[in-house]
DNA sequence: ACCAAAGTTTGATAATCATCAAACTTTATC
DNA sequence: GATAAAGTTTGATGATTATCAAACTTTGGT
């Protein structure tokens, strides 16, 4: 019975970063080294963590809240590229090559993070084969995700993009120990429009369409998916 | 006078892979090791090099011709993600993490390549700090490219996408020792449509528009850019 | 609890784009 | 070099989407 949901979940694997990196599974030594160096950061809603072209200072582990990663264009338009949720590790890629952040990051709700400074992370990386293997795997996975999402966004309309975005957000917004598979997708319409790559108005209308078709229901700004399969089929992936 | 062209070229850096990896600059030892293990491959136009979900067998260095890297969707539509030209090295990313190819690759014209088997490449990688640094840098750059292109494709219309695509292809199609900066962009319309992410008909019409505005001229299927600045401004990047 | 500000929804309109059909041009093959 | 096949272009039409304007709802601050 949960078979379909599992299949969908599997089909989405290469469309989001979730679980691509887990520092928990490292051997004790590197894990301790990282833990010892980590400090806690709190971010208020809307606060910016880093900006495009900043030099990366370290890596982040999101303990609580949601972070959006986006690009701000010259004309003021915003594209949200990914959204990080509880447990996700990010910010390490540009560290690997002395590069700059190609994106900006900001809190979409109050957040708590762990911060591990660049030097410690790089040191641990050069000491631990396990960590460097995990990082390579993650970096590869992230590229695959971008390629797959690119194809959808380059070719499909808003119904398809939104269906995909909602399915991905459902996974993101599941609480750590939640048993049910229906998450409360609580995100403001502007962010969701910028994530799905469309205008606010068009987004609102598409949500309404989905609601009429019983693909989802809304309570205030929260969205609950009701028909996973229909949305999944719609994505065309 | 060439100032504007240089600026445009620089602005495009984070939108294509070109020059992101150069095995030439390696120290003698790893370079020799790779060279010794390399074998030559010839591909006829339209021949497939590898397919999505294939396990990667090694890396490729394109000596002659052009390779398209694409995804084929269930509905038969195709998205070309990048096009490789003379001198470019590719296929190494999924090797780093025992992954599969997320994309397919095929020749758009007769090609000659060097092939270096997976085992030798990975051995050389673990021996050479220079190589592994280059690879990390490339992988990071490639991710940045995908992120930047994603934003353009998720947000902009076909005029913008085509302008960007043509500027990128102009760099790709420059001959190795060409002095002038205007390349002959020789590519069939279907491939170009699949690269720019639009329908064949819409592509043809947009090219015609650009031609009327003197942004470019066409001779048969070949395209020559005439107004780089106008196209660059159009991209919005 | 009130008010202002921010965020959301709806309507109307115009621009953009995909699709189908058909003509035309180039390329490949015998 | 004739002919079929493949590729390109043009036209017409409908669907999708962006944009502007205005009303409505929720939220945050006093």
Short mmCIF file of C-alpha atoms (C1' of nucleotides) in Angstrom, two decimals:
data_model
loop_
_atom_site.label_atom_id
_atom_site.label_comp_id
_atom_site.label_asym_id
_atom_site.label_seq_id
_atom_site.Cartn_x
_atom_site.Cartn_y
_atom_site.Cartn_z
CA UNK A 1 0.00 0.00 0.00
CA UNK A 2 2.83 2.35 0.79
CA UNK A 3 4.44 0.91 -2.26
CA UNK A 4 3.54 3.80 -4.49
CA UNK A 5 4.78 6.37 -2.02
CA UNK A 6 8.08 4.50 -1.77
CA UNK A 7 8.40 4.38 -5.51
CA UNK A 8 7.76 8.10 -5.74
CA UNK A 9 10.29 8.76 -3.03
CA UNK A 10 12.84 6.73 -4.90
CA UNK A 11 12.03 8.50 -8.16
CA UNK A 12 12.70 11.83 -6.47
CA UNK A 13 16.10 10.79 -5.13
CA UNK A 14 18.03 12.41 -7.95
CA UNK A 15 16.02 15.62 -7.69
CA UNK A 16 17.07 16.76 -4.25
CA UNK A 17 20.12 16.82 -2.00
CA UNK A 18 18.44 15.31 1.02
CA UNK A 19 20.54 12.70 2.79
CA UNK A 20 23.38 13.12 0.34
CA UNK A 21 25.82 13.82 3.15
CA UNK A 22 25.76 12.54 6.69
CA UNK A 23 28.53 13.45 9.08
CA UNK A 24 26.92 11.14 11.63
CA UNK A 25 28.16 8.08 9.82
CA UNK A 26 31.81 9.13 9.99
CA UNK A 27 34.34 7.27 12.14
CA UNK A 28 34.79 8.62 15.63
CA UNK A 29 38.00 10.53 15.06
CA UNK A 30 37.02 12.85 12.24
CA UNK A 31 33.54 13.14 13.70
CA UNK A 32 34.91 14.30 17.03
CA UNK A 33 37.32 16.66 15.36
CA UNK A 34 34.45 18.33 13.55
CA UNK A 35 32.17 18.36 16.57
CA UNK A 36 34.79 19.97 18.78
CA UNK A 37 35.28 22.80 16.32
CA UNK A 38 31.60 23.44 15.76
CA UNK A 39 29.80 26.48 17.10
CA UNK A 40 26.13 27.23 17.20
CA UNK A 41 24.56 29.97 15.08
CA UNK A 42 21.04 31.33 15.36
CA UNK A 43 19.36 33.03 12.46
CA UNK A 44 16.17 35.03 12.55
CA UNK A 45 13.67 34.67 9.74
CA UNK A 46 14.83 36.57 6.62
CA UNK A 47 18.38 36.90 7.93
CA UNK A 48 21.09 36.28 5.36
CA UNK A 49 23.69 33.60 6.04
CA UNK A 50 25.98 34.31 3.11
CA UNK A 51 25.83 36.10 -0.20
CA UNK A 52 26.83 35.23 -3.72
CA UNK A 53 30.51 35.97 -4.31
CA UNK A 54 31.30 35.79 -0.61
CA UNK A 55 34.32 33.69 0.21
CA UNK A 56 33.10 30.65 2.12
CA UNK A 57 34.06 30.66 5.76
CA UNK A 58 33.07 27.13 6.67
CA UNK A 59 30.34 24.54 6.49
CA UNK A 60 26.90 24.54 8.04
CA UNK A 61 24.69 21.89 9.53
CA UNK A 62 21.07 22.89 9.82
CA UNK A 63 19.60 21.84 13.16
CA UNK A 64 16.30 23.66 13.05
CA UNK A 65 14.38 25.77 10.56
CA UNK A 66 14.65 26.14 6.80
CA UNK A 67 17.24 27.84 4.64
CA UNK A 68 16.66 28.99 1.08
CA UNK A 69 19.53 29.12 -1.37
CA UNK A 70 18.93 31.55 -4.22
CA UNK A 71 20.26 33.81 -6.90
CA UNK A 72 19.24 37.43 -7.12
CA UNK A 73 19.28 38.74 -10.69
CA UNK A 74 20.02 42.21 -11.96
CA UNK A 75 16.36 42.86 -12.65
CA UNK A 76 15.48 42.03 -9.06
CA UNK A 77 14.01 38.64 -9.82
CA UNK A 78 14.93 35.75 -7.56
CA UNK A 79 15.41 32.09 -8.32
CA UNK A 80 15.42 29.76 -5.34
CA UNK A 81 17.64 26.82 -6.23
CA UNK A 82 17.22 24.64 -3.19
CA UNK A 83 15.80 24.65 0.26
CA UNK A 84 17.60 23.02 3.15
CA UNK A 85 15.84 21.46 6.08
CA UNK A 86 16.65 19.75 9.34
CA UNK A 87 19.85 17.70 9.29
CA UNK A 88 21.26 18.91 6.02
CA UNK A 89 24.89 19.87 5.59
CA UNK A 90 25.84 22.56 3.11
CA UNK A 91 28.36 25.17 2.08
CA UNK A 92 31.26 22.77 1.58
CA UNK A 93 31.49 22.75 -2.19
CA UNK A 94 33.20 26.08 -2.81
CA UNK A 95 35.60 25.28 0.03
CA UNK A 96 37.04 22.43 -1.99
CA UNK A 97 38.51 24.67 -4.63
CA UNK A 98 39.09 28.04 -3.00
CA UNK A 99 36.06 29.29 -4.89
CA UNK A 100 33.36 31.76 -3.96
CA UNK A 101 29.72 31.10 -3.18
CA UNK A 102 27.79 31.01 -6.47
CA UNK A 103 24.56 31.55 -4.53
CA UNK A 104 23.15 33.39 -1.53
CA UNK A 105 21.51 31.78 1.50
CA UNK A 106 18.91 33.12 3.88
CA UNK A 107 16.59 31.82 6.59
CA UNK A 108 12.96 31.36 5.64
CA UNK A 109 12.10 30.77 9.29
CA UNK A 110 14.06 31.06 12.52
CA UNK A 111 17.01 28.69 12.31
CA UNK A 112 19.67 27.06 14.38
CA UNK A 113 22.83 25.85 12.75
CA UNK A 114 26.19 24.38 13.57
CA UNK A 115 29.13 26.09 11.96
CA UNK A 116 32.46 24.39 11.32
CA UNK A 117 35.27 26.69 10.22
CA UNK A 118 36.91 26.14 6.87
CA UNK A 119 40.37 25.29 8.25
CA UNK A 120 39.14 22.51 10.53
CA UNK A 121 36.92 21.09 7.83
CA UNK A 122 39.71 21.02 5.26
CA UNK A 123 42.11 19.54 7.77
CA UNK A 124 39.65 16.81 8.68
CA UNK A 125 38.98 16.24 5.01
CA UNK A 126 42.64 15.61 4.25
CA UNK A 127 42.92 13.25 7.24
CA UNK A 128 39.82 11.19 6.61
CA UNK A 129 39.33 9.03 3.56
CA UNK A 130 35.76 8.39 4.70
CA UNK A 131 34.94 12.08 4.74
CA UNK A 132 36.54 12.79 1.40
CA UNK A 133 34.71 9.86 -0.15
CA UNK A 134 31.44 11.13 1.23
CA UNK A 135 32.16 14.60 -0.07
CA UNK A 136 32.99 13.35 -3.56
CA UNK A 137 29.82 11.32 -3.56
CA UNK A 138 27.77 14.29 -2.45
CA UNK A 139 29.29 16.65 -4.95
CA UNK A 140 28.55 14.17 -7.71
CA UNK A 141 25.02 13.66 -6.48
CA UNK A 142 24.43 17.39 -6.33
CA UNK A 143 25.53 17.77 -9.91
CA UNK A 144 23.15 15.02 -10.99
CA UNK A 145 20.35 16.78 -9.15
CA UNK A 146 21.06 20.04 -10.93
CA UNK A 147 21.15 18.33 -14.31
CA UNK A 148 17.86 16.58 -13.70
CA UNK A 149 16.13 19.68 -12.40
CA UNK A 150 17.54 21.71 -15.26
CA UNK A 151 15.90 19.42 -17.79
CA UNK A 152 12.53 19.70 -16.09
CA UNK A 153 12.73 23.47 -15.74
CA UNK A 154 14.01 24.01 -19.27
CA UNK A 155 11.27 21.94 -20.81
CA UNK A 156 8.17 21.87 -18.68
CA UNK A 157 5.44 24.30 -17.76
CA UNK A 158 4.41 25.45 -14.36
CA UNK A 159 2.07 22.61 -13.57
CA UNK A 160 4.95 20.17 -13.93
CA UNK A 161 7.45 22.34 -12.09
CA UNK A 162 5.10 23.00 -9.24
CA UNK A 163 4.17 19.33 -8.94
CA UNK A 164 7.85 18.47 -8.67
CA UNK A 165 8.56 21.31 -6.27
CA UNK A 166 5.72 20.29 -3.96
CA UNK A 167 6.76 16.66 -3.88
CA UNK A 168 10.29 17.69 -3.00
CA UNK A 169 9.13 20.12 -0.36
CA UNK A 170 6.93 17.44 1.15
CA UNK A 171 10.06 15.40 1.86
CA UNK A 172 11.86 18.47 3.21
CA UNK A 173 9.04 19.49 5.50
CA UNK A 174 8.54 16.09 7.08
CA UNK A 175 9.40 16.37 10.72
CA UNK A 176 12.40 14.35 11.93
CA UNK A 177 10.36 11.63 13.58
CA UNK A 178 7.16 11.98 11.67
CA UNK A 179 5.43 8.70 10.89
CA UNK A 180 2.90 9.87 8.34
CA UNK A 181 4.09 10.79 4.88
CA UNK A 182 2.04 13.95 4.47
CA UNK A 183 3.99 16.98 5.58
CA UNK A 184 2.72 20.46 6.26
CA UNK A 185 4.31 22.47 3.51
CA UNK A 186 4.41 25.89 5.11
CA UNK A 187 6.02 28.37 2.80
CA UNK A 188 4.99 31.77 1.61
CA UNK A 189 3.65 32.12 -1.90
CA UNK A 190 6.42 34.37 -3.11
CA UNK A 191 9.11 31.91 -2.06
CA UNK A 192 7.20 29.05 -3.62
CA UNK A 193 6.80 31.02 -6.85
CA UNK A 194 10.52 31.77 -6.88
CA UNK A 195 11.26 28.12 -6.22
CA UNK A 196 8.99 26.87 -9.00
CA UNK A 197 10.26 29.58 -11.33
CA UNK A 198 7.04 31.43 -12.08
CA UNK A 199 5.11 34.55 -11.20
CA UNK A 200 3.27 34.86 -7.92
CA UNK A 201 -0.10 35.12 -9.64
CA UNK A 202 0.44 32.14 -11.85
CA UNK A 203 1.58 30.12 -8.86
CA UNK A 204 -1.54 30.98 -6.89
CA UNK A 205 -3.76 30.00 -9.79
CA UNK A 206 -1.95 26.71 -10.32
CA UNK A 207 -2.30 25.84 -6.65
CA UNK A 208 -5.99 26.56 -6.95
CA UNK A 209 -6.25 24.25 -9.96
CA UNK A 210 -4.50 21.49 -8.02
CA UNK A 211 -6.83 22.05 -5.13
CA UNK A 212 -9.89 21.76 -7.38
CA UNK A 213 -8.53 18.49 -8.70
CA UNK A 214 -8.02 17.29 -5.12
CA UNK A 215 -4.28 16.93 -5.60
CA UNK A 216 -3.81 18.97 -2.45
CA UNK A 217 -5.60 21.02 0.16
CA UNK A 218 -4.57 24.34 1.68
CA UNK A 219 -5.07 25.69 5.16
CA UNK A 220 -3.94 29.27 5.32
CA UNK A 221 -0.55 29.31 3.63
CA UNK A 222 0.07 25.66 4.42
CA UNK A 223 -0.22 23.06 1.71
CA UNK A 224 -0.94 19.38 2.25
CA UNK A 225 -0.54 16.96 -0.64
CA UNK A 226 -3.51 14.62 -1.01
CA UNK A 227 -2.72 12.81 -4.24
CA UNK A 228 0.98 12.06 -4.50
CA UNK A 229 0.63 9.82 -7.48
CA UNK A 230 -1.21 12.38 -9.58
CA UNK A 231 1.45 14.98 -8.88
CA UNK A 232 4.22 12.51 -9.59
CA UNK A 233 2.75 11.50 -12.92
CA UNK A 234 2.31 15.14 -13.76
CA UNK A 235 6.04 15.85 -13.31
CA UNK A 236 6.80 13.58 -16.24
CA UNK A 237 9.94 12.23 -14.57
CA UNK B 1 38.40 47.87 -28.85
CA UNK B 2 38.34 44.18 -28.05
CA UNK B 3 37.53 45.27 -24.55
CA UNK B 4 33.84 44.54 -24.79
CA UNK B 5 34.39 41.12 -26.26
CA UNK B 6 36.80 40.33 -23.42
CA UNK B 7 34.27 41.49 -20.87
CA UNK B 8 31.60 39.34 -22.43
CA UNK B 9 33.94 36.38 -22.49
CA UNK B 10 34.65 36.88 -18.83
CA UNK B 11 30.96 37.23 -18.04
CA UNK B 12 30.33 33.89 -19.69
CA UNK B 13 33.00 32.05 -17.70
CA UNK B 14 30.58 30.67 -15.16
CA UNK B 15 28.15 29.55 -17.85
CA UNK B 16 30.26 26.92 -19.57
CA UNK B 17 32.80 24.25 -18.76
CA UNK B 18 35.37 25.32 -21.30
CA UNK B 19 38.92 25.26 -19.96
CA UNK B 20 37.81 24.07 -16.55
CA UNK B 21 40.16 21.11 -16.74
CA UNK B 22 43.46 20.84 -18.49
CA UNK B 23 45.50 17.66 -18.24
CA UNK B 24 48.26 19.42 -20.17
CA UNK B 25 49.25 21.44 -17.15
CA UNK B 26 49.87 18.39 -14.97
CA UNK B 27 53.38 17.40 -13.81
CA UNK B 28 55.18 14.97 -16.07
CA UNK B 29 54.60 11.82 -14.06
CA UNK B 30 50.80 11.75 -13.85
CA UNK B 31 50.60 13.20 -17.32
CA UNK B 32 52.71 10.40 -18.76
CA UNK B 33 50.79 7.80 -16.81
CA UNK B 34 47.54 9.00 -18.34
CA UNK B 35 49.00 9.38 -21.82
CA UNK B 36 50.40 5.87 -21.82
CA UNK B 37 47.03 4.39 -20.93
CA UNK B 38 45.08 6.39 -23.47
CA UNK B 39 43.61 4.90 -26.60
CA UNK B 40 42.07 6.62 -29.56
CA UNK B 41 38.35 6.36 -30.34
CA UNK B 42 36.61 7.47 -33.49
CA UNK B 43 32.94 8.30 -33.55
CA UNK B 44 30.78 8.84 -36.58
CA UNK B 45 28.19 11.60 -36.56
CA UNK B 46 25.14 10.58 -34.47
CA UNK B 47 26.97 7.70 -32.82
CA UNK B 48 26.36 7.33 -29.11
CA UNK B 49 29.32 7.40 -26.73
CA UNK B 50 27.48 6.49 -23.57
CA UNK B 51 23.95 6.43 -22.27
CA UNK B 52 22.26 7.63 -19.11
CA UNK B 53 22.54 5.02 -16.36
CA UNK B 54 25.56 3.39 -17.97
CA UNK B 55 28.39 2.74 -15.57
CA UNK B 56 31.26 5.01 -16.58
CA UNK B 57 34.20 3.19 -18.09
CA UNK B 58 36.71 5.99 -18.15
CA UNK B 59 37.33 9.57 -19.13
CA UNK B 60 37.37 11.16 -22.55
CA UNK B 61 39.39 13.91 -24.16
CA UNK B 62 37.85 15.33 -27.28
CA UNK B 63 40.44 15.85 -30.00
CA UNK B 64 38.21 16.65 -32.92
CA UNK B 65 34.50 17.19 -33.51
CA UNK B 66 31.66 18.02 -31.17
CA UNK B 67 29.85 15.95 -28.58
CA UNK B 68 26.39 16.70 -27.23
CA UNK B 69 25.45 15.67 -23.73
CA UNK B 70 21.72 15.29 -23.26
CA UNK B 71 18.80 13.77 -21.46
CA UNK B 72 16.08 11.91 -23.28
CA UNK B 73 12.71 12.16 -21.55
CA UNK B 74 9.88 9.68 -21.42
CA UNK B 75 7.82 11.71 -23.86
CA UNK B 76 10.66 11.61 -26.38
CA UNK B 77 11.75 15.21 -25.84
CA UNK B 78 15.44 15.91 -25.55
CA UNK B 79 17.32 18.46 -23.52
CA UNK B 80 20.91 19.10 -24.51
CA UNK B 81 22.77 20.12 -21.39
CA UNK B 82 26.18 20.90 -22.78
CA UNK B 83 28.22 20.59 -25.89
CA UNK B 84 31.87 19.65 -25.77
CA UNK B 85 34.39 20.84 -28.30
CA UNK B 86 38.06 20.45 -29.10
CA UNK B 87 40.30 19.95 -26.08
CA UNK B 88 37.63 19.34 -23.50
CA UNK B 89 37.87 16.55 -20.93
CA UNK B 90 34.73 14.88 -19.67
CA UNK B 91 33.15 11.84 -18.12
CA UNK B 92 35.18 11.92 -14.91
CA UNK B 93 32.56 13.07 -12.45
CA UNK B 94 30.57 9.86 -11.97
CA UNK B 95 33.88 7.98 -11.69
CA UNK B 96 34.63 9.81 -8.47
CA UNK B 97 31.80 8.19 -6.58
CA UNK B 98 31.07 4.89 -8.30
CA UNK B 99 27.99 6.51 -9.74
CA UNK B 100 26.27 6.13 -13.08
CA UNK B 101 26.11 8.58 -15.96
CA UNK B 102 23.20 10.96 -15.34
CA UNK B 103 23.25 11.92 -19.03
CA UNK B 104 23.83 10.48 -22.48
CA UNK B 105 26.50 11.59 -24.94
CA UNK B 106 26.57 11.44 -28.73
CA UNK B 107 28.60 12.87 -31.59
CA UNK B 108 27.06 15.78 -33.47
CA UNK B 109 29.79 15.49 -36.07
CA UNK B 110 32.55 12.97 -36.73
CA UNK B 111 34.78 12.89 -33.66
CA UNK B 112 38.13 11.70 -32.45
CA UNK B 113 38.69 11.16 -28.77
CA UNK B 114 41.23 9.84 -26.36
CA UNK B 115 39.93 7.35 -23.83
CA UNK B 116 41.59 6.71 -20.48
CA UNK B 117 40.24 3.72 -18.56
CA UNK B 118 38.67 4.24 -15.19
CA UNK B 119 41.27 2.23 -13.25
CA UNK B 120 44.25 4.18 -14.56
CA UNK B 121 42.49 7.47 -14.05
CA UNK B 122 41.56 6.67 -10.45
CA UNK B 123 45.06 5.37 -9.73
CA UNK B 124 46.61 8.54 -11.12
CA UNK B 125 44.11 10.59 -9.19
CA UNK B 126 45.10 9.03 -5.89
CA UNK B 127 48.79 9.52 -6.70
CA UNK B 128 48.65 13.11 -7.84
CA UNK B 129 47.66 16.00 -5.64
CA UNK B 130 47.75 18.27 -8.67
CA UNK B 131 45.23 16.13 -10.53
CA UNK B 132 42.89 15.78 -7.60
CA UNK B 133 43.01 19.53 -6.99
CA UNK B 134 42.20 20.16 -10.62
CA UNK B 135 39.34 17.71 -10.48
CA UNK B 136 37.86 19.27 -7.37
CA UNK B 137 38.12 22.67 -8.95
CA UNK B 138 36.44 21.44 -12.11
CA UNK B 139 33.65 19.70 -10.30
CA UNK B 140 32.97 22.83 -8.32
CA UNK B 141 33.05 24.96 -11.44
CA UNK B 142 30.67 22.64 -13.21
CA UNK B 143 28.21 22.91 -10.37
CA UNK B 144 28.38 26.68 -10.51
CA UNK B 145 27.75 26.54 -14.24
CA UNK B 146 24.67 24.39 -13.75
CA UNK B 147 23.32 26.70 -11.06
CA UNK B 148 23.81 29.78 -13.22
CA UNK B 149 22.29 28.19 -16.29
CA UNK B 150 19.42 26.85 -14.24
CA UNK B 151 18.49 30.33 -13.11
CA UNK B 152 18.48 31.65 -16.67
CA UNK B 153 16.47 28.73 -18.01
CA UNK B 154 14.00 28.74 -15.14
CA UNK B 155 13.30 32.44 -15.48
CA UNK B 156 13.92 33.68 -18.98
CA UNK B 157 12.23 33.33 -22.32
CA UNK B 158 13.63 31.99 -25.50
CA UNK B 159 15.21 35.19 -26.69
CA UNK B 160 17.37 35.27 -23.60
CA UNK B 161 18.15 31.56 -23.63
CA UNK B 162 19.04 31.59 -27.28
CA UNK B 163 21.23 34.67 -26.89
CA UNK B 164 23.12 32.91 -24.10
CA UNK B 165 23.31 29.64 -26.02
CA UNK B 166 24.72 31.34 -29.10
CA UNK B 167 27.34 33.25 -27.17
CA UNK B 168 28.46 30.03 -25.52
CA UNK B 169 28.49 28.13 -28.78
CA UNK B 170 30.53 30.87 -30.37
CA UNK B 171 33.29 30.15 -27.85
CA UNK B 172 32.92 26.41 -28.40
CA UNK B 173 33.06 26.64 -32.17
CA UNK B 174 36.14 28.82 -32.35
CA UNK B 175 38.86 26.86 -34.04
CA UNK B 176 41.92 26.01 -31.92
CA UNK B 177 44.15 28.63 -33.49
CA UNK B 178 41.55 31.03 -34.74
CA UNK B 179 42.48 34.69 -34.39
CA UNK B 180 39.12 36.29 -35.06
CA UNK B 181 36.45 36.08 -32.41
CA UNK B 182 33.55 35.25 -34.69
CA UNK B 183 33.09 31.51 -35.01
CA UNK B 184 31.04 29.61 -37.53
CA UNK B 185 28.31 28.12 -35.40
CA UNK B 186 27.38 25.10 -37.44
CA UNK B 187 24.68 23.11 -35.75
CA UNK B 188 21.40 21.74 -36.92
CA UNK B 189 18.25 23.52 -35.87
CA UNK B 190 16.84 20.62 -33.91
CA UNK B 191 19.97 20.35 -31.77
CA UNK B 192 20.00 24.09 -31.23
CA UNK B 193 16.33 24.04 -30.23
CA UNK B 194 17.02 21.21 -27.78
CA UNK B 195 19.99 23.12 -26.41
CA UNK B 196 18.05 26.35 -25.95
CA UNK B 197 15.08 24.44 -24.55
CA UNK B 198 12.38 25.38 -27.04
CA UNK B 199 10.48 24.05 -30.02
CA UNK B 200 12.08 23.85 -33.44
CA UNK B 201 9.63 26.33 -34.92
CA UNK B 202 10.06 28.86 -32.18
CA UNK B 203 13.81 28.58 -32.47
CA UNK B 204 13.72 29.24 -36.20
CA UNK B 205 11.55 32.29 -35.72
CA UNK B 206 13.75 33.68 -32.98
CA UNK B 207 16.83 33.26 -35.15
CA UNK B 208 15.03 35.14 -37.86
CA UNK B 209 14.20 37.95 -35.44
CA UNK B 210 17.83 38.17 -34.41
CA UNK B 211 18.84 38.25 -38.04
CA UNK B 212 16.44 41.09 -38.78
CA UNK B 213 17.93 43.03 -35.90
CA UNK B 214 21.41 42.34 -37.29
CA UNK B 215 22.47 40.46 -34.18
CA UNK B 216 23.62 37.64 -36.43
CA UNK B 217 23.68 36.42 -40.01
CA UNK B 218 23.05 32.92 -41.29
CA UNK B 219 24.57 31.09 -44.24
CA UNK B 220 22.82 27.80 -44.74
CA UNK B 221 22.65 26.24 -41.29
CA UNK B 222 25.68 28.18 -40.07
CA UNK B 223 25.22 31.13 -37.75
CA UNK B 224 27.66 34.01 -37.35
CA UNK B 225 27.18 36.45 -34.50
CA UNK B 226 27.43 40.05 -35.62
CA UNK B 227 26.49 41.94 -32.49
CA UNK B 228 27.91 40.28 -29.41
CA UNK B 229 27.05 43.11 -27.09
CA UNK B 230 23.37 43.14 -28.01
CA UNK B 231 23.10 39.40 -27.40
CA UNK B 232 24.99 39.68 -24.16
CA UNK B 233 22.76 42.45 -22.85
CA UNK B 234 19.76 40.41 -23.89
CA UNK B 235 20.81 37.45 -21.72
CA UNK B 236 20.36 39.59 -18.62
CA UNK B 237 23.39 38.05 -16.93
"C1'" DA C 1 -7.56 45.14 19.93
"C1'" DC C 2 -6.41 48.29 16.39
"C1'" DC C 3 -3.93 49.84 12.51
"C1'" DA C 4 -0.57 49.72 9.00
"C1'" DA C 5 2.05 46.87 6.36
"C1'" DA C 6 2.75 42.73 4.17
"C1'" DG C 7 1.09 39.02 1.82
"C1'" DT C 8 -2.53 36.70 -1.03
"C1'" DT C 9 -6.12 36.28 -4.35
"C1'" DT C 10 -8.88 37.51 -8.40
"C1'" DG C 11 -9.74 39.73 -12.86
"C1'" DA C 12 -8.48 41.47 -17.30
"C1'" DT C 13 -5.28 41.84 -20.97
"C1'" DA C 14 -1.29 41.17 -23.82
"C1'" DA C 15 2.83 38.65 -24.83
"C1'" DT C 16 4.99 34.35 -25.42
"C1'" DC C 17 5.19 29.82 -26.84
"C1'" DA C 18 3.73 25.02 -28.51
"C1'" DT C 19 1.52 22.57 -31.87
"C1'" DC C 20 -0.32 21.12 -36.23
"C1'" DA C 21 -0.10 21.44 -41.13
"C1'" DA C 22 2.03 22.29 -45.28
"C1'" DA C 23 5.57 24.04 -48.39
"C1'" DC C 24 10.10 24.44 -49.31
"C1'" DT C 25 15.23 23.25 -49.25
"C1'" DT C 26 19.10 20.49 -48.48
"C1'" DT C 27 21.26 16.06 -48.03
"C1'" DA C 28 21.98 11.28 -48.81
"C1'" DT C 29 21.56 7.20 -51.68
"C1'" DC C 30 21.17 4.42 -55.48
"C1'" DG D 1 21.71 13.21 -61.49
"C1'" DA D 2 17.16 11.55 -60.06
"C1'" DT D 3 14.64 10.61 -56.15
"C1'" DA D 4 13.58 9.82 -51.51
"C1'" DA D 5 14.48 11.17 -47.04
"C1'" DA D 6 15.72 14.46 -43.83
"C1'" DG D 7 15.83 18.94 -42.35
"C1'" DT D 8 14.10 23.81 -42.42
"C1'" DT D 9 10.85 27.48 -42.83
"C1'" DT D 10 6.31 29.72 -42.79
"C1'" DG D 11 1.45 30.20 -41.48
"C1'" DA D 12 -2.43 29.72 -38.50
"C1'" DT D 13 -4.33 28.71 -34.09
"C1'" DG D 14 -4.88 27.78 -29.23
"C1'" DA D 15 -2.73 27.25 -24.75
"C1'" DT D 16 0.21 29.03 -21.36
"C1'" DT D 17 2.18 32.58 -18.87
"C1'" DA D 18 3.50 37.45 -17.44
"C1'" DT D 19 1.94 41.74 -16.13
"C1'" DC D 20 -0.85 45.37 -14.30
"C1'" DA D 21 -4.51 46.71 -11.24
"C1'" DA D 22 -7.37 46.24 -7.48
"C1'" DA D 23 -9.61 43.85 -3.67
"C1'" DC D 24 -9.13 41.06 0.01
"C1'" DT D 25 -6.74 38.66 4.08
"C1'" DT D 26 -3.29 37.92 7.38
"C1'" DT D 27 0.43 39.45 10.27
"C1'" DG D 28 3.18 42.27 13.28
"C1'" DG D 29 3.72 46.11 16.19
"C1'" DT D 30 1.95 49.34 19.44
#
